[in-house]
Amino acid sequence: MELKVVKQDDDLTHIALAGRLDVAGEQEIREQLLGEIVTRKKPLLVDMTAVSFLGSMGLGLLFQCAKTLRVDGAKMVVLNPQPMIAQVLEGSGVSEIVQIAPDMKKALKVLGF
Amino acid sequence: MDKTFSLTIRNHFDELSRLTPRVDEFLEKSDVSSRAVFTINFVLEELLTNIIKYGYDDKKEHMIGVRLDMTAEGVLVTLTDDGHAFNPLDQAPPDFSQPIYERKRGGLGIFLLKDMVDHLEYNRRDNLNVIEVRIAEKSG
């Protein structure tokens, strides 16, 4: 699993994930995501276009990020997840706080821009 | 074209990384839909993670059998392990009456899995746990 920081400024953090967010993938990005990205306390946009799989460990990590950001009043949105990943987010209820957006314009709107 | 995939893995999480590309290769050659491929990966990750975490009373190495059979209806996944009698399907589902922030962790993977597959069955045979999962291939 690859995590790339696309943009980080005073307004938001925009990252892109690529690969499988499975048991191994979750371990690979967990420290950076929780230790560097979420600790910025900025609205978070996660581009999931290139994520091919999401298991329950990865789902738990996304939820943990959103829950932590929420404490600081920041929202989180995932951009363009593939249909089965969207189904997992919605079926689990995690989409209540990790909103799903099909395109950048809608994603930025979710975050308040 | 092979209609069956079979691999034995050790009860370690890093074995999942060895299993996944082999499963995906088999499914691709079998022309399985992307929806079913995702579901099978989800099933394998969830159930194998539970077996590895909770299925054994010792720290010894154990072997887990993973089998995929192509059938007329779809794909039959069979997992076999020699851990103590353990049915991962017995896990309590999340309490959806609670707001998401207050729900206890756990149970979510199995809950989702039950909704994604067409048939799910656990049996204990000859001191082995056997889980069978059927994922139908829908046309269109």
CSV table of C-alpha atoms in Angstrom, one decimal:
chain,number,residue,atom,x,y,z
A,1,MET,CA,0.0,0.0,0.0
A,2,GLU,CA,1.3,3.4,-1.0
A,3,LEU,CA,0.5,6.7,0.6
A,4,LYS,CA,1.4,9.9,-1.2
A,5,VAL,CA,0.9,13.4,0.1
A,6,VAL,CA,-0.6,15.4,-2.7
A,7,LYS,CA,-1.0,18.6,-0.9
A,8,GLN,CA,-0.8,19.9,2.7
A,9,ASP,CA,-1.4,23.5,3.6
A,10,ASP,CA,-3.3,25.5,6.2
A,11,ASP,CA,-6.7,24.6,4.6
A,12,LEU,CA,-6.5,20.8,4.3
A,13,THR,CA,-4.5,17.6,3.8
A,14,HIS,CA,-4.9,15.8,0.5
A,15,ILE,CA,-3.4,12.3,0.2
A,16,ALA,CA,-3.7,9.5,-2.4
A,17,LEU,CA,-3.6,5.8,-1.5
A,18,ALA,CA,-2.7,3.1,-4.0
A,19,GLY,CA,-2.8,-0.7,-3.6
A,20,ARG,CA,-4.6,-3.0,-1.2
A,21,LEU,CA,-5.8,-1.7,2.2
A,22,ASP,CA,-5.7,-5.2,3.7
A,23,VAL,CA,-3.9,-6.5,6.8
A,24,ALA,CA,-0.5,-5.8,5.4
A,25,GLY,CA,-1.5,-2.5,3.8
A,26,GLU,CA,-3.0,-1.2,7.0
A,27,GLN,CA,0.3,-1.9,8.8
A,28,GLU,CA,2.3,-0.2,6.1
A,29,ILE,CA,0.5,3.2,6.3
A,30,ARG,CA,-0.9,3.2,9.8
A,31,GLU,CA,2.0,5.0,11.5
A,32,GLN,CA,2.3,7.7,8.8
A,33,LEU,CA,-1.5,8.2,8.6
A,34,LEU,CA,-2.1,8.5,12.3
A,35,GLY,CA,1.3,10.0,13.3
A,36,GLU,CA,1.7,12.6,10.5
A,37,ILE,CA,-1.4,13.1,8.5
A,38,VAL,CA,-4.2,13.1,11.1
A,39,THR,CA,-2.0,15.0,13.7
A,40,ARG,CA,-2.2,18.1,11.3
A,41,LYS,CA,-5.8,18.4,12.5
A,42,LYS,CA,-6.8,19.6,9.1
A,43,PRO,CA,-9.8,18.4,6.9
A,44,LEU,CA,-8.6,15.3,5.2
A,45,LEU,CA,-9.2,14.3,1.5
A,46,VAL,CA,-8.2,10.7,0.8
A,47,ASP,CA,-8.1,9.9,-2.9
A,48,MET,CA,-9.0,6.2,-3.1
A,49,THR,CA,-9.2,5.9,-6.9
A,50,ALA,CA,-6.2,3.5,-7.0
A,51,VAL,CA,-7.2,1.4,-4.0
A,52,SER,CA,-8.1,-2.1,-5.2
A,53,PHE,CA,-9.2,-3.6,-1.9
A,54,LEU,CA,-10.5,-2.6,1.6
A,55,GLY,CA,-10.7,-5.2,4.4
A,56,SER,CA,-12.0,-4.7,7.9
A,57,MET,CA,-8.6,-3.7,9.3
A,58,GLY,CA,-8.3,-0.9,6.7
A,59,LEU,CA,-11.9,0.1,7.4
A,60,GLY,CA,-11.0,0.4,11.1
A,61,LEU,CA,-8.0,2.6,10.3
A,62,LEU,CA,-10.1,4.9,8.2
A,63,PHE,CA,-12.7,5.1,10.9
A,64,GLN,CA,-10.0,5.8,13.5
A,65,CYS,CA,-8.7,8.7,11.4
A,66,ALA,CA,-12.1,10.2,11.0
A,67,LYS,CA,-13.0,9.8,14.7
A,68,THR,CA,-9.7,11.5,15.7
A,69,LEU,CA,-10.1,14.4,13.3
A,70,ARG,CA,-13.7,14.9,14.4
A,71,VAL,CA,-12.5,15.8,17.9
A,72,ASP,CA,-10.7,18.8,16.3
A,73,GLY,CA,-13.7,19.7,14.2
A,74,ALA,CA,-12.2,18.5,11.0
A,75,LYS,CA,-14.0,16.3,8.4
A,76,MET,CA,-12.7,13.5,6.3
A,77,VAL,CA,-13.8,12.5,2.8
A,78,VAL,CA,-12.8,9.7,0.5
A,79,LEU,CA,-12.6,10.4,-3.2
A,80,ASN,CA,-13.8,8.0,-5.9
A,81,PRO,CA,-13.6,4.6,-4.2
A,82,GLN,CA,-14.5,1.7,-6.4
A,83,PRO,CA,-18.1,0.4,-6.0
A,84,MET,CA,-17.3,-2.6,-3.7
A,85,ILE,CA,-15.2,-0.3,-1.4
A,86,ALA,CA,-18.1,2.2,-1.3
A,87,GLN,CA,-20.4,-0.7,-0.4
A,88,VAL,CA,-18.1,-1.7,2.5
A,89,LEU,CA,-18.0,1.9,3.8
A,90,GLU,CA,-21.8,2.2,3.6
A,91,GLY,CA,-22.7,-1.2,4.8
A,92,SER,CA,-20.6,-0.8,7.9
A,93,GLY,CA,-22.0,2.6,8.7
A,94,VAL,CA,-18.5,4.1,8.5
A,95,SER,CA,-19.7,6.4,5.7
A,96,GLU,CA,-21.6,8.3,8.4
A,97,ILE,CA,-18.3,10.0,9.3
A,98,VAL,CA,-16.1,9.1,6.3
A,99,GLN,CA,-18.1,10.6,3.6
A,100,ILE,CA,-17.8,9.4,0.0
A,101,ALA,CA,-17.5,11.8,-3.0
A,102,PRO,CA,-17.4,10.8,-6.6
A,103,ASP,CA,-15.3,13.8,-7.8
A,104,MET,CA,-13.0,16.5,-6.5
A,105,LYS,CA,-15.6,19.2,-6.6
A,106,LYS,CA,-18.0,17.3,-4.4
A,107,ALA,CA,-15.1,16.2,-2.1
A,108,LEU,CA,-14.1,19.8,-1.5
A,109,LYS,CA,-17.7,20.8,-0.8
A,110,VAL,CA,-17.9,18.1,1.9
A,111,LEU,CA,-14.9,19.6,3.5
A,112,GLY,CA,-16.4,23.1,3.4
A,113,PHE,CA,-14.6,24.6,0.4
B,1,MET,CA,-8.2,-24.6,-17.1
B,2,ASP,CA,-8.0,-25.7,-13.4
B,3,LYS,CA,-11.3,-25.6,-11.6
B,4,THR,CA,-9.7,-25.9,-8.2
B,5,PHE,CA,-7.2,-23.9,-6.3
B,6,SER,CA,-5.6,-25.3,-3.2
B,7,LEU,CA,-2.9,-23.9,-0.8
B,8,THR,CA,-1.9,-24.7,2.7
B,9,ILE,CA,-0.7,-21.7,4.7
B,10,ARG,CA,0.9,-21.3,8.2
B,11,ASN,CA,-1.0,-19.5,10.9
B,12,HIS,CA,0.9,-16.2,10.5
B,13,PHE,CA,-0.5,-12.9,9.1
B,14,ASP,CA,2.4,-12.6,6.6
B,15,GLU,CA,1.1,-15.7,5.0
B,16,LEU,CA,-1.9,-13.7,3.7
B,17,SER,CA,0.5,-11.8,1.4
B,18,ARG,CA,1.7,-15.1,0.0
B,19,LEU,CA,-1.9,-16.3,-0.5
B,20,THR,CA,-3.5,-13.3,-2.1
B,21,PRO,CA,-1.6,-13.0,-5.4
B,22,ARG,CA,-2.0,-16.8,-6.0
B,23,VAL,CA,-5.8,-16.5,-5.4
B,24,ASP,CA,-6.1,-13.5,-7.6
B,25,GLU,CA,-4.2,-15.3,-10.4
B,26,PHE,CA,-6.5,-18.3,-10.2
B,27,LEU,CA,-9.6,-16.1,-10.2
B,28,GLU,CA,-8.4,-14.1,-13.2
B,29,LYS,CA,-7.7,-17.2,-15.2
B,30,SER,CA,-11.2,-18.5,-14.2
B,31,ASP,CA,-12.7,-15.3,-15.5
B,32,VAL,CA,-14.4,-14.4,-12.2
B,33,SER,CA,-16.2,-11.0,-12.0
B,34,SER,CA,-14.4,-8.2,-10.2
B,35,ARG,CA,-17.3,-8.1,-7.7
B,36,ALA,CA,-16.7,-11.8,-6.8
B,37,VAL,CA,-12.9,-11.3,-6.7
B,38,PHE,CA,-13.4,-8.5,-4.1
B,39,THR,CA,-15.8,-10.6,-2.1
B,40,ILE,CA,-13.5,-13.6,-2.1
B,41,ASN,CA,-10.6,-11.5,-1.0
B,42,PHE,CA,-12.8,-10.0,1.8
B,43,VAL,CA,-13.9,-13.4,2.9
B,44,LEU,CA,-10.4,-14.8,3.0
B,45,GLU,CA,-8.9,-11.9,4.9
B,46,GLU,CA,-11.7,-11.8,7.5
B,47,LEU,CA,-12.0,-15.5,8.2
B,48,LEU,CA,-8.3,-16.2,8.1
B,49,THR,CA,-7.5,-13.3,10.3
B,50,ASN,CA,-10.0,-14.6,12.9
B,51,ILE,CA,-8.6,-18.1,12.7
B,52,ILE,CA,-5.1,-16.9,13.2
B,53,LYS,CA,-6.0,-14.6,16.0
B,54,TYR,CA,-8.5,-16.7,18.0
B,55,GLY,CA,-8.3,-20.3,16.8
B,56,TYR,CA,-5.4,-21.7,18.7
B,57,ASP,CA,-4.5,-22.2,22.4
B,58,ASP,CA,-0.8,-22.6,21.8
B,59,LYS,CA,2.1,-20.7,20.1
B,60,LYS,CA,2.9,-23.5,17.8
B,61,GLU,CA,2.8,-23.4,14.0
B,62,HIS,CA,-0.4,-24.7,12.5
B,63,MET,CA,-1.5,-25.2,9.0
B,64,ILE,CA,-4.7,-23.9,7.5
B,65,GLY,CA,-6.1,-25.3,4.2
B,66,VAL,CA,-7.5,-22.9,1.7
B,67,ARG,CA,-9.5,-24.3,-1.3
B,68,LEU,CA,-11.4,-22.6,-4.0
B,69,ASP,CA,-13.7,-24.6,-6.3
B,70,MET,CA,-15.3,-23.2,-9.4
B,71,THR,CA,-18.8,-24.5,-9.7
B,72,ALA,CA,-21.8,-23.9,-12.0
B,73,GLU,CA,-23.1,-21.4,-9.5
B,74,GLY,CA,-20.0,-19.6,-8.7
B,75,VAL,CA,-17.0,-20.1,-6.3
B,76,LEU,CA,-17.0,-22.3,-3.3
B,77,VAL,CA,-14.4,-21.3,-0.7
B,78,THR,CA,-13.4,-23.9,1.9
B,79,LEU,CA,-11.2,-23.2,4.9
B,80,THR,CA,-9.9,-26.0,7.1
B,81,ASP,CA,-7.9,-25.6,10.4
B,82,ASP,CA,-7.0,-27.8,13.3
B,83,GLY,CA,-7.5,-25.2,16.0
B,84,HIS,CA,-9.9,-25.6,18.9
B,85,ALA,CA,-13.6,-25.7,18.0
B,86,PHE,CA,-14.1,-22.1,16.9
B,87,ASN,CA,-16.9,-20.8,14.7
B,88,PRO,CA,-16.0,-17.2,13.7
B,89,LEU,CA,-19.6,-16.8,12.5
B,90,ASP,CA,-20.7,-16.8,16.1
B,91,GLN,CA,-19.2,-13.4,16.7
B,92,ALA,CA,-21.9,-10.9,17.9
B,93,PRO,CA,-22.7,-8.2,15.3
B,94,PRO,CA,-22.1,-4.5,16.0
B,95,ASP,CA,-24.9,-2.8,17.9
B,96,PHE,CA,-26.3,-0.6,15.2
B,97,SER,CA,-28.7,1.0,17.6
B,98,GLN,CA,-25.8,2.8,19.1
B,99,PRO,CA,-24.3,5.9,17.4
B,100,ILE,CA,-21.2,4.9,15.5
B,101,TYR,CA,-18.8,6.6,17.9
B,102,GLU,CA,-20.2,4.5,20.8
B,103,ARG,CA,-20.3,1.1,19.1
B,104,LYS,CA,-17.8,-1.4,20.5
B,105,ARG,CA,-15.1,-2.6,18.1
B,106,GLY,CA,-15.4,-6.0,16.6
B,107,GLY,CA,-17.9,-8.0,14.7
B,108,LEU,CA,-18.0,-5.7,11.7
B,109,GLY,CA,-16.1,-7.8,9.3
B,110,ILE,CA,-18.1,-10.9,9.8
B,111,PHE,CA,-21.3,-8.9,9.7
B,112,LEU,CA,-20.4,-7.4,6.3
B,113,LEU,CA,-19.2,-10.8,5.0
B,114,LYS,CA,-22.6,-12.4,5.8
B,115,ASP,CA,-24.3,-9.9,3.6
B,116,MET,CA,-21.8,-10.2,0.7
B,117,VAL,CA,-22.0,-14.0,0.2
B,118,ASP,CA,-24.7,-16.4,-0.8
B,119,HIS,CA,-24.1,-19.3,1.7
B,120,LEU,CA,-22.0,-19.6,4.8
B,121,GLU,CA,-21.6,-22.7,6.9
B,122,TYR,CA,-19.4,-23.9,9.7
B,123,ASN,CA,-18.9,-27.5,10.7
B,124,ARG,CA,-16.6,-29.4,13.0
B,125,ARG,CA,-15.4,-32.6,11.4
B,126,ASP,CA,-12.7,-35.0,12.7
B,127,ASN,CA,-11.4,-32.4,15.1
B,128,LEU,CA,-11.1,-29.9,12.3
B,129,ASN,CA,-13.0,-26.6,11.8
B,130,VAL,CA,-14.4,-26.4,8.3
B,131,ILE,CA,-15.9,-23.2,6.9
B,132,GLU,CA,-17.6,-23.2,3.5
B,133,VAL,CA,-18.6,-20.0,1.7
B,134,ARG,CA,-20.4,-19.8,-1.6
B,135,ILE,CA,-20.1,-16.7,-3.7
B,136,ALA,CA,-22.5,-16.8,-6.6
B,137,GLU,CA,-21.5,-15.3,-10.0
B,138,LYS,CA,-24.4,-13.2,-11.2
B,139,SER,CA,-24.8,-12.6,-14.9
B,140,GLY,CA,-24.5,-9.1,-16.3
